[in-house]
XYZ file of C-alpha atoms in Angstrom:
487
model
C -58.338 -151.676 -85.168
C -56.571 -149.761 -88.127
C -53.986 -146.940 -86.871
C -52.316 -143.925 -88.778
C -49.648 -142.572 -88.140
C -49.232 -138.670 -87.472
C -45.456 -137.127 -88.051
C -44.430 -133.355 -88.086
C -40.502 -132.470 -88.178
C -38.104 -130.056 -87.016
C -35.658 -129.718 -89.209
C -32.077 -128.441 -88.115
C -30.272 -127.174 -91.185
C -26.593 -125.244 -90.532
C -25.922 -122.393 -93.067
C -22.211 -122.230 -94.563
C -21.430 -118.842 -93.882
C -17.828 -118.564 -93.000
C -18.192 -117.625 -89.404
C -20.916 -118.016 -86.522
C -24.113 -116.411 -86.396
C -23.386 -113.859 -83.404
C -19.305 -114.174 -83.482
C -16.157 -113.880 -86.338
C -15.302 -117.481 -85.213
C -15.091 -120.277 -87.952
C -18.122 -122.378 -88.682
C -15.305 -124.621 -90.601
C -16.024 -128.398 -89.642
C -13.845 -130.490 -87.543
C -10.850 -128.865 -86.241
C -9.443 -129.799 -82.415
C -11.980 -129.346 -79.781
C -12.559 -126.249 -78.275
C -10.338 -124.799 -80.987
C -13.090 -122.714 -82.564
C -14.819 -120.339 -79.562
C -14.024 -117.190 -78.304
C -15.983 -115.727 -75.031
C -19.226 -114.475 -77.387
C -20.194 -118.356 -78.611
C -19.153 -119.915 -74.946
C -21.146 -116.387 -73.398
C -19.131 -115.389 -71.137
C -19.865 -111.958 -69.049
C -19.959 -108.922 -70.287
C -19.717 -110.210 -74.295
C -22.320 -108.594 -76.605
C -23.495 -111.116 -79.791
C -24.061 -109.561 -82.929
C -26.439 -110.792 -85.902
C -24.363 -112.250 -89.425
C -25.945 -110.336 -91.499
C -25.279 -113.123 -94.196
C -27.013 -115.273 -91.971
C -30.484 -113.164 -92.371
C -29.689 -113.104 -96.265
C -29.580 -116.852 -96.197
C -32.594 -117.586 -93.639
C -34.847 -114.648 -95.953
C -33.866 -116.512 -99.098
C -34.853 -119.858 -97.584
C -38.228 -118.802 -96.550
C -39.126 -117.098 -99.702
C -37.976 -120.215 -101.820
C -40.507 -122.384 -99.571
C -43.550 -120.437 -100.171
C -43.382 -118.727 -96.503
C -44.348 -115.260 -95.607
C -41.435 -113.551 -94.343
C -42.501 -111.211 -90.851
C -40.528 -107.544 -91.432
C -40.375 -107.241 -87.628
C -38.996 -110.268 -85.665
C -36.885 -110.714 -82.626
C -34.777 -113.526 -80.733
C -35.782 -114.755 -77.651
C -33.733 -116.523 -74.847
C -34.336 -120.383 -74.123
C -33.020 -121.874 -70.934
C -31.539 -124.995 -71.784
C -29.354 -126.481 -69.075
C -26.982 -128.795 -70.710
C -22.992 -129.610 -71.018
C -23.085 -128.796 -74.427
C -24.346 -124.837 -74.164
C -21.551 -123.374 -71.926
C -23.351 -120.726 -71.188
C -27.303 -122.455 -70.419
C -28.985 -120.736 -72.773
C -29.991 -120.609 -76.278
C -30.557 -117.831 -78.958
C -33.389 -118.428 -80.735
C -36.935 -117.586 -82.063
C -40.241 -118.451 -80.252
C -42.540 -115.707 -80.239
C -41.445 -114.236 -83.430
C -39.975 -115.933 -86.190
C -38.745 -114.742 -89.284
C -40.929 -117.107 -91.772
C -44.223 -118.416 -91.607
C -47.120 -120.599 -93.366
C -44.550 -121.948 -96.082
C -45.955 -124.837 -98.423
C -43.688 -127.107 -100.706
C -44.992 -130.390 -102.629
C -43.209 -133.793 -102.223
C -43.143 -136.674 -104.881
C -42.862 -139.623 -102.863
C -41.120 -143.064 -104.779
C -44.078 -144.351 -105.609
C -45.122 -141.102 -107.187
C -47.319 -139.848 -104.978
C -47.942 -135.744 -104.696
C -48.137 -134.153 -101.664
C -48.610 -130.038 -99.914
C -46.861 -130.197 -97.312
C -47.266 -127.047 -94.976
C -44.131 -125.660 -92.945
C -45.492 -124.066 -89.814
C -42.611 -121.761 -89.401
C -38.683 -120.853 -90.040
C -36.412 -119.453 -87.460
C -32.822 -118.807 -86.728
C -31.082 -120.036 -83.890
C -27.485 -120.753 -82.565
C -26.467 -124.230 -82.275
C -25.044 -126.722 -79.507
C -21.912 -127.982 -79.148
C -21.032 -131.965 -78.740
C -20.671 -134.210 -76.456
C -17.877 -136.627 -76.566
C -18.488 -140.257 -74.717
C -15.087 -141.883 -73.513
C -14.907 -145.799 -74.632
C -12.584 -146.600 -72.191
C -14.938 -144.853 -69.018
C -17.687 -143.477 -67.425
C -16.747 -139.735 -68.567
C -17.722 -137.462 -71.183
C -15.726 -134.233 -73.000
C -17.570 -131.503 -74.367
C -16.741 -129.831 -77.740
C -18.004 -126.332 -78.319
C -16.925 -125.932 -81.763
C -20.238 -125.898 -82.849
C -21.492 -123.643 -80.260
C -23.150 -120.852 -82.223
C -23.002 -122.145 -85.446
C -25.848 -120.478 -87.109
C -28.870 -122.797 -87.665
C -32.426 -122.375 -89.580
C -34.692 -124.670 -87.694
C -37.747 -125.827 -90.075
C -40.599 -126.970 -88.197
C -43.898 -128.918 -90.317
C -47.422 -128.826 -89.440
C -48.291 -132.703 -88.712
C -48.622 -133.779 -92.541
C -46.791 -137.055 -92.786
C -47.943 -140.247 -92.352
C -45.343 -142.370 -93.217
C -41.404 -142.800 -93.392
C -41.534 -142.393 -97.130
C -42.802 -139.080 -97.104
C -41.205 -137.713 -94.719
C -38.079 -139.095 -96.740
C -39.300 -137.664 -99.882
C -39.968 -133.719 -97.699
C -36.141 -134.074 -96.883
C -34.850 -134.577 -100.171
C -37.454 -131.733 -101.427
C -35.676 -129.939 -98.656
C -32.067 -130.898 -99.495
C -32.576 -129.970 -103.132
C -33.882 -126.432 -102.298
C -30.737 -125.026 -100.194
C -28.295 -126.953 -101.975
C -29.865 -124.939 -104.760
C -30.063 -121.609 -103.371
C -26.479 -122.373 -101.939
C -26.769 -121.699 -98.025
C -25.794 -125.130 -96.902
C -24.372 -128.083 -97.887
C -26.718 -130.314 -96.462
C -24.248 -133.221 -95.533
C -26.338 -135.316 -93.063
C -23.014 -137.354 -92.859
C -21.415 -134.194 -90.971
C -24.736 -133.099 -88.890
C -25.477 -129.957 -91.436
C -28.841 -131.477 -91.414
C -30.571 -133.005 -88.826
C -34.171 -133.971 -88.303
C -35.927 -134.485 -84.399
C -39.321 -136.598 -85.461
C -42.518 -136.179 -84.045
C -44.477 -139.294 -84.234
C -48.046 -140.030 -82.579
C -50.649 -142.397 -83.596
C -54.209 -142.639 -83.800
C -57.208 -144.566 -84.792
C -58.106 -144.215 -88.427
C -60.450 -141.585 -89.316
C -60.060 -139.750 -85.837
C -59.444 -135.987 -85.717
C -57.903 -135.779 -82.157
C -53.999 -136.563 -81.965
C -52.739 -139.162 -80.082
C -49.809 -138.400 -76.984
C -46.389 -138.114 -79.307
C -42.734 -139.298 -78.836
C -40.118 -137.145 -80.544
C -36.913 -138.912 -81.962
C -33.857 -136.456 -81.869
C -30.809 -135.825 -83.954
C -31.351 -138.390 -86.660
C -29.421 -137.600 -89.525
C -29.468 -139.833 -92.556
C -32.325 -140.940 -94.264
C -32.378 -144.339 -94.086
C -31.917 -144.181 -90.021
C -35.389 -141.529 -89.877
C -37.121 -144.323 -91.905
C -36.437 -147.006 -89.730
C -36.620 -144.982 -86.791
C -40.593 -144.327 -87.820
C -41.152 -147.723 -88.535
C -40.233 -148.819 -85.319
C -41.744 -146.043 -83.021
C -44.854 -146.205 -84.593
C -45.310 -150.341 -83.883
C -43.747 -149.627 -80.513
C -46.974 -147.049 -79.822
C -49.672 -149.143 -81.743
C -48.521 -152.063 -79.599
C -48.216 -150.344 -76.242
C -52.027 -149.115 -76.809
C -53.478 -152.096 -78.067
C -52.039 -154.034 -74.449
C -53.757 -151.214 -73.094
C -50.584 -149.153 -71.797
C -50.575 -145.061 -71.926
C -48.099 -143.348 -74.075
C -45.529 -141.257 -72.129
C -44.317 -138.017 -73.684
C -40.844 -138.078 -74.183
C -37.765 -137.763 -75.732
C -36.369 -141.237 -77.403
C -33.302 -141.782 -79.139
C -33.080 -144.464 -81.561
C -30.094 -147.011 -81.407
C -29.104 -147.694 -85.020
C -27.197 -151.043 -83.558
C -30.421 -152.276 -81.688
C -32.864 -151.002 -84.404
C -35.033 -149.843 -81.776
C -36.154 -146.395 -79.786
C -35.596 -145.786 -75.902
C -36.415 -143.472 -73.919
C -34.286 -140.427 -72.962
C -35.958 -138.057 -70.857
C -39.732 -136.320 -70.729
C -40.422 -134.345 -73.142
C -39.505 -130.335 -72.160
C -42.414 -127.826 -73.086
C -42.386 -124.278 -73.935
C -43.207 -123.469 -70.408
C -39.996 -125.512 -69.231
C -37.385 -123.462 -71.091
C -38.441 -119.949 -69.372
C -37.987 -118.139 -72.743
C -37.980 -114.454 -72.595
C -37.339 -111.708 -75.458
C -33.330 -111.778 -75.818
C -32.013 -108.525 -74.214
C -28.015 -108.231 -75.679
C -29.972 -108.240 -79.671
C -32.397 -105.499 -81.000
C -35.573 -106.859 -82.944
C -34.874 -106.923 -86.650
C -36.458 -105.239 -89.111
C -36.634 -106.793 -92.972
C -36.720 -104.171 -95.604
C -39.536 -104.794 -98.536
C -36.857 -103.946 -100.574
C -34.512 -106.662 -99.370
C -37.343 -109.499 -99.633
C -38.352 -107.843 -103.419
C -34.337 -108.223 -104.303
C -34.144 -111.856 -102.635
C -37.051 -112.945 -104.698
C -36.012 -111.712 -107.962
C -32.018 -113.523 -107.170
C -33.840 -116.884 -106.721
C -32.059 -119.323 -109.005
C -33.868 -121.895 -111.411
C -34.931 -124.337 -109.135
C -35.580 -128.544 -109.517
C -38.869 -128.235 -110.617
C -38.220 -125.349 -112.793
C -35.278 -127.642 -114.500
C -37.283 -130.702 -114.601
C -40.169 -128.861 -116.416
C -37.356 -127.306 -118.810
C -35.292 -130.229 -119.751
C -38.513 -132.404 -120.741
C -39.986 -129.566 -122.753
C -36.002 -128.224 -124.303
C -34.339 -132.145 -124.113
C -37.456 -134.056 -124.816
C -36.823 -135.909 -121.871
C -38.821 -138.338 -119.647
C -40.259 -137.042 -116.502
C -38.279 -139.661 -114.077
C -35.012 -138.710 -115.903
C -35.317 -135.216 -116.002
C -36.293 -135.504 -112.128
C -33.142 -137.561 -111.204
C -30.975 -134.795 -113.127
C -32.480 -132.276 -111.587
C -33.108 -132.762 -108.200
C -29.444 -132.495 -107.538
C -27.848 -129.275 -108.316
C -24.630 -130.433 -108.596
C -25.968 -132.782 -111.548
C -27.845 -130.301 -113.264
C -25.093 -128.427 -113.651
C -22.824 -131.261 -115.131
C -25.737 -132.408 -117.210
C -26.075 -128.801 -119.169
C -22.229 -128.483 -119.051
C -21.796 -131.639 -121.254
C -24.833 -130.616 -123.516
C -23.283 -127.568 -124.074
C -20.263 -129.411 -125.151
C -22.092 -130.777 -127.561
C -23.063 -134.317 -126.173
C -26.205 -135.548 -127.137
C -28.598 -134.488 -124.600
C -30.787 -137.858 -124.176
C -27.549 -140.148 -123.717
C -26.322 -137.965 -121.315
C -29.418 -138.167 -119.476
C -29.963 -141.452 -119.850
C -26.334 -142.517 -118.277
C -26.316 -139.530 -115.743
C -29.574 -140.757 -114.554
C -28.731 -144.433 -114.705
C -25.596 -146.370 -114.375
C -24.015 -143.255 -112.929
C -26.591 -143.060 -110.493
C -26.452 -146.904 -109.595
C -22.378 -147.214 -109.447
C -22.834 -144.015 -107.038
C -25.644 -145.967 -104.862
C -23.256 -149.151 -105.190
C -20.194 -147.297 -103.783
C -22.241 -144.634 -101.232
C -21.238 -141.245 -103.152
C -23.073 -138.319 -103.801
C -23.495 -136.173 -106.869
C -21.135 -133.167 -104.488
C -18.421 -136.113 -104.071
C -17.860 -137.081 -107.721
C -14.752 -136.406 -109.291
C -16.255 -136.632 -113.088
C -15.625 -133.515 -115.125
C -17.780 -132.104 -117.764
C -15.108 -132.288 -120.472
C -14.191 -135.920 -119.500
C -18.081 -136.945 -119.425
C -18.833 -135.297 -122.726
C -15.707 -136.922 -124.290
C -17.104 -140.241 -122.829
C -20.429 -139.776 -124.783
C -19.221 -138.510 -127.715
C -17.227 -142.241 -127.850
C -20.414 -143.636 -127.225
C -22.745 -141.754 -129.694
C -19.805 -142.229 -132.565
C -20.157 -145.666 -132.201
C -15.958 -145.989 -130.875
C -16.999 -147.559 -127.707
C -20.161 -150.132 -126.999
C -22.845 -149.948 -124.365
C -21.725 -152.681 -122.057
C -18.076 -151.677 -122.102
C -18.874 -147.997 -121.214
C -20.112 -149.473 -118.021
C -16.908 -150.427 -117.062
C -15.333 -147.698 -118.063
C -17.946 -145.312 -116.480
C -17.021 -147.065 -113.015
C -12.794 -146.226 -113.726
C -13.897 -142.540 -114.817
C -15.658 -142.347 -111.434
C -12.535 -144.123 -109.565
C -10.085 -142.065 -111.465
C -8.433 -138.845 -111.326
C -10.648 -135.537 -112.520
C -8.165 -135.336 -115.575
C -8.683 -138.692 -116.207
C -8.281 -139.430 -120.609
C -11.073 -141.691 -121.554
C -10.205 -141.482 -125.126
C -6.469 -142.331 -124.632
C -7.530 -144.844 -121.753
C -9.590 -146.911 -124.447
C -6.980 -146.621 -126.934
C -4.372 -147.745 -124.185
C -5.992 -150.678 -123.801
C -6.877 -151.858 -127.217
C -10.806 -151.472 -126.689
C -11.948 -149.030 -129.356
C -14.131 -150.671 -131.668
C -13.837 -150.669 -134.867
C -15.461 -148.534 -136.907
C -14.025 -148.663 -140.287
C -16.732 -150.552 -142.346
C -14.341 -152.077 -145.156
C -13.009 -154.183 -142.353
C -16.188 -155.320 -141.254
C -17.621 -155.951 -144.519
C -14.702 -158.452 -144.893
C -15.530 -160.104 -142.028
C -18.721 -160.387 -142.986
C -17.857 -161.580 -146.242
C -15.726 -164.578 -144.463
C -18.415 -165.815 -142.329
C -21.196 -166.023 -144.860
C -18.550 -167.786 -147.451
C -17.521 -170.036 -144.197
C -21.312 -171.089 -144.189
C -22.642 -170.637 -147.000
C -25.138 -173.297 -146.379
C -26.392 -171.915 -143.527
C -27.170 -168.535 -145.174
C -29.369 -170.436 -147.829
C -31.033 -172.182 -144.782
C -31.890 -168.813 -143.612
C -32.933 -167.109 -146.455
C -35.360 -169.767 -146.711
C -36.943 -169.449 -143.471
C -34.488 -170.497 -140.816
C -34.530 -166.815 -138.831
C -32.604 -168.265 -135.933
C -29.077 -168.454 -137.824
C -29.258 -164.904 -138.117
C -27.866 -164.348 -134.869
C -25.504 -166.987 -135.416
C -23.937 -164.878 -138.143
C -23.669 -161.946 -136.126
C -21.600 -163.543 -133.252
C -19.451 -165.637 -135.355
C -18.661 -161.606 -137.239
C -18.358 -160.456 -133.634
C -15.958 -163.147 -132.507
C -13.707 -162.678 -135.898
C -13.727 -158.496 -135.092
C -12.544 -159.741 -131.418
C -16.015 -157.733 -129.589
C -14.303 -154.459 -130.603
C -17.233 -154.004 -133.834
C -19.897 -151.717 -133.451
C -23.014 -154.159 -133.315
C -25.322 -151.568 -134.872
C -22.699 -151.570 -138.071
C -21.974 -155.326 -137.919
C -25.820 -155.732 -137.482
C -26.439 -153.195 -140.853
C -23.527 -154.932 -143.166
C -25.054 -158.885 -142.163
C -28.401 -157.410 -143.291
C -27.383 -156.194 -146.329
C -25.272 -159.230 -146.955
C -27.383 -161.787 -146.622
C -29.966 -159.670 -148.729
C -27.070 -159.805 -152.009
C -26.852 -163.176 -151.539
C -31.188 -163.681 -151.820
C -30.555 -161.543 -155.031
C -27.901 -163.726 -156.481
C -29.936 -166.343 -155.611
C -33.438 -165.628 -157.547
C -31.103 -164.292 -160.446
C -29.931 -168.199 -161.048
């Protein structure tokens, strides 16, 4: 029999406002535990939350920028949730009536495949704290520095069918907050989290089969492999004839398999009621016509731009501009006056790979415009060849932000040269040196020609530019033909 696969997502994303959604208290990260609560975020008695207003800014900008239809009247509601990490059992949240609804974005997955797919609903919430597992005993600390750090919680209809996609959705994701600039998106430090919901069925069936969901995973590569497995594990279970349980797995990135956690809670099981300490909130038109009219040039927008102002290809102008942080570099060093396609082609290639090779993202570079345009501009003039770039693309990307590629090259003796009477000498040298040879290939022997061009190369030590070296033996060997029928 021939399965699909059914995924939806929740989507945790924490905003980077300065303090907590109902509290003054730092949403910095890290810091000692239980260094960054006061009695609102742990809810103690007789404390009062009160909304961040830059926290309805952000979560308002967010659903306009994914096609949703933002609700003027919502409310918070109250979730039971009995756990170490909530200090105070409950949760702030949205249930009944969320701020965002029916949002659409498209994916392109890597194998260029287009997608819709449709976001069910955005809502704000407070976040958990942590829970800390001793290695040296059975006992666990709990951390409520996160405890009421403000989260936008991004839930999919069931529209993926595969880890790719779902992949692709969370870099479509990424791209549009980093972009409109209310989080930071660092999987790394839990700023983005995804809990998968993953069922399967038999092909070309309407009815949904029982589903697992996955919590917490946070990094792209783990929700991939997380898929892959769960989905085998269910497609397995049914073909030996065993019922799916719903539940709550986690996945072990060790093992490289799911297990189970505990059942699966429903809405029922979390008593939600409408949250008495916070009046229902009211969204102005106004404030939803000014939100839409700050939305920045987004990914798309920039890809569509830079192909139509740069003449550029539609992969590179979608690896420049599906990062915000290399967008902006990218038009910084064109308007420095670097040649736009080089600087495309090497932000969106070797940059990209040494980054991949070394696990850094565009945010963590320490490459400055001035140094990168400098660095083409050495490139274009013809001062520094292709291959050695490479390696000195890699130091530029070790180095200091100040770092001197100009006086770095010249330091180390690995300029080329560029004055063309010097070359024409060597030229000169090597087709007196074998003379022969040149006669042999002026009458038909092509292969000497690139004979001629590394022995020029070898006596300008690799510092020539090829494309001049390549020019002057041309129009060498092509006096010497003349000389030649003149006899």
């Amino acid at each position: 029999m021939k399965w699909e696969t059914v995924i939806g997502l929740e989507v945790h994303v924490e905003l980077n406002t300065k303090t907590k959604i109902f509290c003054s208290c730092t949403t910095a990260f890290g810091g000692s535990p239980n260094s960054h609560c006061c009695p609102i975020c742990t809810g103690q008695p007789g404390t009062l939350p009160k909304l961040n207003e830059k926290v309805l800014e952000s979560a308002v900008k967010t659903g306009i920028a994914l096609g949703c239809r933002i609700n003027k009247h919502n409310r918070f509601d109250r979730k039971n949730y009995f756990y170490p990490d909530l200090p105070k059992a409950y949760q702030i949240s949205q249930l009944y009536l969320p701020f965002a609804q029916d949002g659409c974005v498209e994916i392109t997955t890597r194998l260029g495949k287009k997608k819709a797919i449709r976001i069910h609903e955005i809502h704000m919430e407070e976040d958990a704290g942590k829970l800390v597992h001793s290695p040296f005993g059975d006992v666990t600390y709990p951390d409520w520095n996160r405890c009421g750090v403000p989260l936008l919680e991004i839930v999919s209809e069931p529209d993926f069918h595969s880890g790719e996609e779902v992949s692709a959705y969370l870099e479509k994701l990424k791209s549009v907050l980093t972009y409109l600039g209310v989080s930071d998106c660092k999987m790394e430090e839990g700023s983005m989290r995804a809990d998968v919901n993953l069922s399967v069925r038999p092909a070309g069936t309407e009815e949904y089969g029982v589903r697992t969901e996955m919590k917490n995973l946070n990094s792209l590569k783990s929700i991939e492999r997380a898929i892959d497995y769960e989905s085998s594990r269910q497609i397995e279970s049914l073909e030996e004839g065993k019922a799916i349980v719903q539940e709550t797995r986690r996945w072990d990135e060790n093992r490289g398999k799911t297990y189970a956690m505990r059942s699966k809670e429903n809405a029922q099981d979390y008593r939600y009621f409408p949250e008495p300490d916070i009046p229902p909130i009211s969204i102005s038109e106004e404030m939803i016509r000014e939100l839409t009219q700050a939305q920045p040039e987004m990914a798309d927008a920039k890809k569509a731009r830079y192909m139509e102002e740069y003449g550029l290809t539609e992969t590179t102008a979608g690896l420049i501009a599906e990062s915000k942080h290399f967008a902006k570099l990218y038009e910084e060093v064109v308007g420095l006056g670097a040649d736009s396609t080089e600087t495309a082609n090497w932000l969106g290639g070797h940059l990209r790979y040494l980054m991949g090779q070394k696990g850094l993202t565009p945010e963590g570079i320490s490459i400055r415009a001035h140094g990168f345009a400098k660095f083409i501009g050495l490139i274009t003039q013809g001062r520094l060849g292709r291959n050695m770039a490479k390696g000195i693309l890699e130091k530029m990307l070790e180095a200091e932000p100040d770092f001197d590629v100009e006086a770095y090259i010249k330091k180390e003796g690995l300029e080329l040269v560029c004055d063309s009477t010097q070359i024409e000498k060597a030229v000169a040298e090597v087709l007196e040196k074998y003379e022969q040879l040149a006669f042999d290939y002026l009458a038909g022997d092509e292969k000497l020609y690139g004979f001629f061009i590394g022995q020029c190369m070898e006596r300008l030590k690799g510092k020539a530019n090829p494309a001049t070296v390549n020019q002057l033996v041309k129009k060498a060997l092509g006096e010497i033909e003349k000389r030649t029928e003149g006899r």
